[in-house]
mmCIF file of C-alpha atoms in Angstrom:
data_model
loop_
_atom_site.group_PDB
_atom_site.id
_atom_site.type_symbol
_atom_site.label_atom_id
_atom_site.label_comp_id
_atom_site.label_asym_id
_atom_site.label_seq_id
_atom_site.Cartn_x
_atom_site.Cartn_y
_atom_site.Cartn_z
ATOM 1 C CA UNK A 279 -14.980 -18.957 11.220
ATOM 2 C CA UNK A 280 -12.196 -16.337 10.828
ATOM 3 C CA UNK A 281 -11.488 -13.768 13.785
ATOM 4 C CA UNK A 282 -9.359 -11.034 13.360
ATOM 5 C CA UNK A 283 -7.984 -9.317 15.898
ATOM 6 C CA UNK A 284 -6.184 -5.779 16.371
ATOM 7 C CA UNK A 285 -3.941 -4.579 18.766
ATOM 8 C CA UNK A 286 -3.749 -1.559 20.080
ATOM 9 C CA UNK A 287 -6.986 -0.726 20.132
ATOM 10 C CA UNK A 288 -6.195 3.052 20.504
ATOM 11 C CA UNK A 289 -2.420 4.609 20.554
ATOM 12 C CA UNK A 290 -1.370 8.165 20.446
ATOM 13 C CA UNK A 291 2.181 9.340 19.910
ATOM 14 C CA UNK A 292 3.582 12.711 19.248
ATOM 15 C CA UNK A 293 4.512 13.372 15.805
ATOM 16 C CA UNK A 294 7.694 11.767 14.133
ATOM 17 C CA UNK A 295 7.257 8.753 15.761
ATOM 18 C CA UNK A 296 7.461 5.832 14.114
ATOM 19 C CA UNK A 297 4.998 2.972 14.741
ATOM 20 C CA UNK A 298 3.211 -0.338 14.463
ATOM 21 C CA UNK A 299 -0.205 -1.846 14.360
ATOM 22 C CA UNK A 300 -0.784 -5.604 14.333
ATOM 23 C CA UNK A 301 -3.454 -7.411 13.164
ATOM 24 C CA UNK A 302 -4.116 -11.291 14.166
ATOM 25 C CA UNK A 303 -6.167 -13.625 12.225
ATOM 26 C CA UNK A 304 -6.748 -17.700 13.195
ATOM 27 C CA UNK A 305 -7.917 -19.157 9.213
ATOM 28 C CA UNK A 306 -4.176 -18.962 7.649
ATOM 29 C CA UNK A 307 -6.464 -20.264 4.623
ATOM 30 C CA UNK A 308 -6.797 -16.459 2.953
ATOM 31 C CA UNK A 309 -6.564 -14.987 -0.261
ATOM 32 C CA UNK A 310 -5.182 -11.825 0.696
ATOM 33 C CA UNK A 311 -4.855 -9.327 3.350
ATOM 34 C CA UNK A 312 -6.121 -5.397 3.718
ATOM 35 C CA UNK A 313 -4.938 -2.550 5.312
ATOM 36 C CA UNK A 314 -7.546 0.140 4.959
ATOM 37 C CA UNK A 315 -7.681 3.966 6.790
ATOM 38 C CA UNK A 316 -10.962 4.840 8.338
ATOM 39 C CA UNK A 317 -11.472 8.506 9.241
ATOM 40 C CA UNK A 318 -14.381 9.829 10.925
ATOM 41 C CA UNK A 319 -17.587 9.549 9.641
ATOM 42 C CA UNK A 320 -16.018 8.613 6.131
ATOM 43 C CA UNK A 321 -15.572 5.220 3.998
ATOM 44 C CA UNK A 322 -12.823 3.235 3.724
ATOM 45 C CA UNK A 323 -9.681 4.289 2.294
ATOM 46 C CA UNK A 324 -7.387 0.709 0.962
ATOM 47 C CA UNK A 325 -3.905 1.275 1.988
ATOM 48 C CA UNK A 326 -2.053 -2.002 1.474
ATOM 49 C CA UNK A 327 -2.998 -5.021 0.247
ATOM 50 C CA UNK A 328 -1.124 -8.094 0.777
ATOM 51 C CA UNK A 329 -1.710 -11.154 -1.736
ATOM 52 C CA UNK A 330 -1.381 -15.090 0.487
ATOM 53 C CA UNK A 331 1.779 -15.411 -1.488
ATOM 54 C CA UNK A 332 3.618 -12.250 -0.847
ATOM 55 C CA UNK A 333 4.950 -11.342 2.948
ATOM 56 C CA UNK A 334 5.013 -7.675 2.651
ATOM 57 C CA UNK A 335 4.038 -4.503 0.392
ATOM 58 C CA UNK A 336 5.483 -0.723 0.732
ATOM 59 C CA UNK A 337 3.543 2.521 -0.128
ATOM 60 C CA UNK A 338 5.306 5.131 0.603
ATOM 61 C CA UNK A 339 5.672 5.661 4.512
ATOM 62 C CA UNK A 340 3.822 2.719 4.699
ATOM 63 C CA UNK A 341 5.043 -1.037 5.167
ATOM 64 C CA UNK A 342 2.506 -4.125 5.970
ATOM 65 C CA UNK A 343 3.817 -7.602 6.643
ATOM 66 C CA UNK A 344 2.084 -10.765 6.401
ATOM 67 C CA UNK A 345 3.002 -13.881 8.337
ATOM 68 C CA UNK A 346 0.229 -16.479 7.179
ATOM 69 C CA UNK A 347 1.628 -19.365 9.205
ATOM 70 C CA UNK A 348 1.408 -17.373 12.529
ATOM 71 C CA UNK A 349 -1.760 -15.830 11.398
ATOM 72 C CA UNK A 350 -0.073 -11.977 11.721
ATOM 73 C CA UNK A 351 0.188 -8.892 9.965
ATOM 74 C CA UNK A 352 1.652 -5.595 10.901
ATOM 75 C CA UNK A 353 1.173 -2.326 9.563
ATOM 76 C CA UNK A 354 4.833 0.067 9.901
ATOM 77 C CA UNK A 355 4.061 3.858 9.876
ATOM 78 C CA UNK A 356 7.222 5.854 9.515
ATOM 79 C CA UNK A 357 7.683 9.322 10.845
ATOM 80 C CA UNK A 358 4.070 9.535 11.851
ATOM 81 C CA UNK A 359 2.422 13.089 10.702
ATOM 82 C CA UNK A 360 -1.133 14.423 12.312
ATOM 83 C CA UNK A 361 -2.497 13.591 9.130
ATOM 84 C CA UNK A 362 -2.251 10.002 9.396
ATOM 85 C CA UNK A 363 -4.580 10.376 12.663
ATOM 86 C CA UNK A 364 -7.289 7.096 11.620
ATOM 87 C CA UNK A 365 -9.061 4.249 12.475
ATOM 88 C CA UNK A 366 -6.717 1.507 10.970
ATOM 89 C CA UNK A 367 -8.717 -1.357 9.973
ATOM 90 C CA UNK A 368 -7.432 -4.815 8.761
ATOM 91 C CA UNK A 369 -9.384 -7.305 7.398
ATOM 92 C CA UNK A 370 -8.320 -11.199 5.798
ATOM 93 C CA UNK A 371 -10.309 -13.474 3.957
ATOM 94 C CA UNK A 372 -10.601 -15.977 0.629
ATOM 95 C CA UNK A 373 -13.798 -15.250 -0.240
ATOM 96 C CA UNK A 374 -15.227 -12.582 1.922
ATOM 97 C CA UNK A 375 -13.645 -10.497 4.550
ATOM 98 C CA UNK A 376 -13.190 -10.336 7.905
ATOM 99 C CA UNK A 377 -12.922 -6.807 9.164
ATOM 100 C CA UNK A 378 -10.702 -6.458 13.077
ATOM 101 C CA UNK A 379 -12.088 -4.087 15.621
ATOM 102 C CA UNK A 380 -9.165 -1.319 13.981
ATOM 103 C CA UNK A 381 -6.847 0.374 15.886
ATOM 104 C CA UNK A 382 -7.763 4.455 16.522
ATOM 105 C CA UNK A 383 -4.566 5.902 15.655
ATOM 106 C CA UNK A 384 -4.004 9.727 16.921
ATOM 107 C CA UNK A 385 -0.785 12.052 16.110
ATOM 108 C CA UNK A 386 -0.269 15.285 18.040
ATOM 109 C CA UNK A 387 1.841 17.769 16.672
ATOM 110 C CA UNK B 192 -7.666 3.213 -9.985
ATOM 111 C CA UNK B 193 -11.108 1.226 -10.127
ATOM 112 C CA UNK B 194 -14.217 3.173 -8.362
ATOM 113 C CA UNK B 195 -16.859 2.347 -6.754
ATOM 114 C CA UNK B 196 -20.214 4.408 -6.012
ATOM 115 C CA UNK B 197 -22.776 4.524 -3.464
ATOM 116 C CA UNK B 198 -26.092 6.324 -3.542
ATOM 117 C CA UNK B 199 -27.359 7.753 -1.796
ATOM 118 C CA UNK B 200 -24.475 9.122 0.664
ATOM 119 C CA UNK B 201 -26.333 10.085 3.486
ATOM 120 C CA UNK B 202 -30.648 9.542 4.003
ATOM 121 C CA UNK B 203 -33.145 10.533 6.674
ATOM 122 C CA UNK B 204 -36.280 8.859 6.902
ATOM 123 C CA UNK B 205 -39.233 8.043 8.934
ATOM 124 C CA UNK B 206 -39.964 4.510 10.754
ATOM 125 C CA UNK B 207 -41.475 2.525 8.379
ATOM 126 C CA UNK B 208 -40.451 3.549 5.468
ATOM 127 C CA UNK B 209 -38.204 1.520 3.123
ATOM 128 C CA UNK B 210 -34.810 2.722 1.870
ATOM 129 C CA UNK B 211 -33.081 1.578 -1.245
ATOM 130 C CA UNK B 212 -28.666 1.875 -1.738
ATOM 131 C CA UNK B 213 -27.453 1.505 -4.740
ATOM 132 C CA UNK B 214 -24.002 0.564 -5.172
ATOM 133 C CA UNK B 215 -22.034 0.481 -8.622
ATOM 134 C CA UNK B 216 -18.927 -0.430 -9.917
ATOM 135 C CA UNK B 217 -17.808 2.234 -11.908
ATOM 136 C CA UNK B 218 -15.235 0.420 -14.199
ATOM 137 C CA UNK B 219 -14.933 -2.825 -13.930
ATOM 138 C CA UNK B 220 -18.029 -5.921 -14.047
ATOM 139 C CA UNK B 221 -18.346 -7.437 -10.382
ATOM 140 C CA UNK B 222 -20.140 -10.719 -10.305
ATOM 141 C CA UNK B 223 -19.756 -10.699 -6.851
ATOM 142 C CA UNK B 224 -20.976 -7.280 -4.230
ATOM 143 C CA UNK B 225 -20.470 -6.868 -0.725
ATOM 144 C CA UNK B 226 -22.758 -5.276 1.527
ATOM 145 C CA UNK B 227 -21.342 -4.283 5.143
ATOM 146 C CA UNK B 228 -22.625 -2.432 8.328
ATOM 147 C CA UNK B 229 -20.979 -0.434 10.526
ATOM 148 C CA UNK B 230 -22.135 0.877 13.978
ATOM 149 C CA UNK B 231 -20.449 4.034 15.773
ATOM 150 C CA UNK B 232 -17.199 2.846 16.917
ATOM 151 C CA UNK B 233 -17.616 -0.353 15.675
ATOM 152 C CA UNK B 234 -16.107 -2.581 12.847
ATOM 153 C CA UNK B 235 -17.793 -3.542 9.611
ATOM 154 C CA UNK B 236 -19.651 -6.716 10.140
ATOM 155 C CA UNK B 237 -20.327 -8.684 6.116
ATOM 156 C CA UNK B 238 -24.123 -8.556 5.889
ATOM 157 C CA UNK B 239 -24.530 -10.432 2.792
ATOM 158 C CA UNK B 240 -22.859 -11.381 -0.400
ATOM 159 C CA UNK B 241 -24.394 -10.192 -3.831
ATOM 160 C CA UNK B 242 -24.011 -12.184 -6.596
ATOM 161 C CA UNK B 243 -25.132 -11.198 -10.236
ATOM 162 C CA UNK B 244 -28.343 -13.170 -11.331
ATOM 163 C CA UNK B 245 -28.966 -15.155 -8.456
ATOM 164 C CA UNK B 246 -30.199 -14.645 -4.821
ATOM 165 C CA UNK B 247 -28.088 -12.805 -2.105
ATOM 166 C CA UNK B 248 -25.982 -15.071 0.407
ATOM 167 C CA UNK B 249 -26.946 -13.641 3.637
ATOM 168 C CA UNK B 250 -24.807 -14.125 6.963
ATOM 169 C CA UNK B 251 -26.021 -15.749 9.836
ATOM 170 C CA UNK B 252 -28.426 -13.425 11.946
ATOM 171 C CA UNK B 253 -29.290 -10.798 9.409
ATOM 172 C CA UNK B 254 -32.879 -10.670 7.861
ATOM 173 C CA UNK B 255 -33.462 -11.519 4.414
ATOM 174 C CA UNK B 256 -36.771 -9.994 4.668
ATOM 175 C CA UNK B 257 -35.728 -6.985 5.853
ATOM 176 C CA UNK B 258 -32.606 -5.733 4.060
ATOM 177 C CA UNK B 259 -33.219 -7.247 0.251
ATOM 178 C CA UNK B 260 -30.507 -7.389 -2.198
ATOM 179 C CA UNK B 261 -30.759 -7.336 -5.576
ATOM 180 C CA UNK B 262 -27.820 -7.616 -8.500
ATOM 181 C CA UNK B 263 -29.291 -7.466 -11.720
ATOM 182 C CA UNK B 264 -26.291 -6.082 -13.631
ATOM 183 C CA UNK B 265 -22.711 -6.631 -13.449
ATOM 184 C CA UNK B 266 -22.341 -3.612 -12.175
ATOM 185 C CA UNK B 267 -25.355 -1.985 -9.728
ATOM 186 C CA UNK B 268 -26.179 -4.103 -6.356
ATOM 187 C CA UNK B 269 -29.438 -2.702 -4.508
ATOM 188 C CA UNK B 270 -29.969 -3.015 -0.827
ATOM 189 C CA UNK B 271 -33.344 -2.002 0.338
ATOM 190 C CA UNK B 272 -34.030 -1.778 3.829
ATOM 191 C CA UNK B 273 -37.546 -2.268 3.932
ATOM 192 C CA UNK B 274 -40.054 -0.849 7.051
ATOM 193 C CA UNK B 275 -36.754 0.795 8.817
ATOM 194 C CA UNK B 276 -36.671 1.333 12.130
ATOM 195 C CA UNK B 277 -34.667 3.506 14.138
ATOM 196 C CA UNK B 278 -32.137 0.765 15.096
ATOM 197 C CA UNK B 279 -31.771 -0.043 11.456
ATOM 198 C CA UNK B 280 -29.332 3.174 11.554
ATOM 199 C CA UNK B 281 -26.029 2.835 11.025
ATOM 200 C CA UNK B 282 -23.187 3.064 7.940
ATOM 201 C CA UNK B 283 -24.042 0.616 5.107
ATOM 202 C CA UNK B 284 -20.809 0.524 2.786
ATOM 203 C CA UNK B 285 -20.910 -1.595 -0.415
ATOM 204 C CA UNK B 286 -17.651 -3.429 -1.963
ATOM 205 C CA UNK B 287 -17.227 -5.258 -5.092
ATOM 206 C CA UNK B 288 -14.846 -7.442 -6.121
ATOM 207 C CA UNK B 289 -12.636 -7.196 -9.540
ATOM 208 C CA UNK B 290 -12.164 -10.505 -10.801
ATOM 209 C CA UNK B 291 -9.168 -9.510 -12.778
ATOM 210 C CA UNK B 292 -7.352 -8.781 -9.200
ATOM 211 C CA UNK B 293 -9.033 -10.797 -6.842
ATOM 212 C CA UNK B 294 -9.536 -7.828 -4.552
ATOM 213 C CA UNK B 295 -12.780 -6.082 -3.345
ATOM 214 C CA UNK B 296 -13.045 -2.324 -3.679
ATOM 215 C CA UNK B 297 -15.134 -0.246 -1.327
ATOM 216 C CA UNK B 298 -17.984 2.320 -2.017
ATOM 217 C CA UNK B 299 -17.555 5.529 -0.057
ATOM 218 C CA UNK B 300 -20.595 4.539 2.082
ATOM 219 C CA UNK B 301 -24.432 5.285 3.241
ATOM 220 C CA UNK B 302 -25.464 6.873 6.358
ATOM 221 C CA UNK B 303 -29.053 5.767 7.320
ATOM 222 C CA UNK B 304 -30.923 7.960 9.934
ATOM 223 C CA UNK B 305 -34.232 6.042 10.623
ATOM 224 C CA UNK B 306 -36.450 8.719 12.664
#
């Protein structure tokens, strides 16, 4: 059964700092990986996603990495702005998905 | 981009009452929906899959009975949650998966308050 796994589980810096989230998973066997933003209250919001065969994507100040023999993926956040102030949420699969715990981002100004 | 819907976005009922979702893709035919639940603080946790025609897979521990699926187009899934109780509340969100991509695409969500 797949377990995915996100660390920090909380992490506040001050703005313009850049920054990473990781994301674990222990089935290497997936079809792709997903980045998605959570805020409060709200649905998801699909960042990245990250097909088995690639090893990373870019969207803008965004940059996820995938690793499928380690079983990692990290999400890069360049010069961090209060807006991006989330629940990060990664989740792996073939063909469902396994959602991590996400990692509560917050950016003070 | 492709869409998908949720409705209703936010209900308030009474114990005991049943409660349907629906949950459309908006322009593109899924075969295959998702239905997830989320507690406060908590991660989404895969419910059951929905696929078109045929009976919902559901994941170990969740009641068949009690949260029924039904996807009779390519493009609505249902999920009632029948005789809800208050610790049926929590964030349902629907996905649905684009076979063209390969990728699931989430519904905004559906915020049950069982009274």
């Amino acid at each position: 059964k797949q377990e995915v796994t996100q660390i920090p589980a909380a992490l506040s810096v001050p703005e313009g700092e850049n920054l990473v989230l990781n994301c674990s998973f222990t089935d290497s066997a997936i079809y792709n990986l997903q980045w998605f933003r959570q805020d409060p209250g709200k649905g998801l919001t699909s960042l990245l996603l990250i097909q088995s065969s690639q090893r990373e994507q870019t969207s803008g100040r965004l940059n996820a990495s995938l690793d499928k023999s380690s079983g990692r993926s990290t999400l890069y956040i360049a010069a961090s702005q209060p807006g991006d102030s989330a629940t990060y949420l990664c989740a792996a699969g073939y063909s469902t998905l396994t959602f991590g715990k996400g990692t509560m981002l917050l950016v003070s100004p | 981009g492709a869409v998908v819907s949720q409705h209703p976005s936010r209900v308030i009922c009474k114990s005991g009452t049943s409660v349907k979702i629906e949950c459309r893709s908006l322009d593109f035919q899924a075969t295959t929906m998702f239905w997830y639940r989320q507690f406060p603080k908590k991660s989404l946790m895969l419910m059951a899959t929905s696929n078109e025609g045929s009976k919902a897979t559901y994941e170990q521990g969740v009641e068949k009975d009690k949260f029924l699926i039904n996807h009779a187009s390519l493009t609505l899934s249902t999920l009632t949650v029948t005789s809800a109780h208050p610790e049926d509340s929590s964030f349902y969100i629907c996905s649905a998966r684009d076979p063209r991509r390969e990728t699931q695409y989430f519904g905004p969500g559906t915020r049950l308050l069982v009274l």
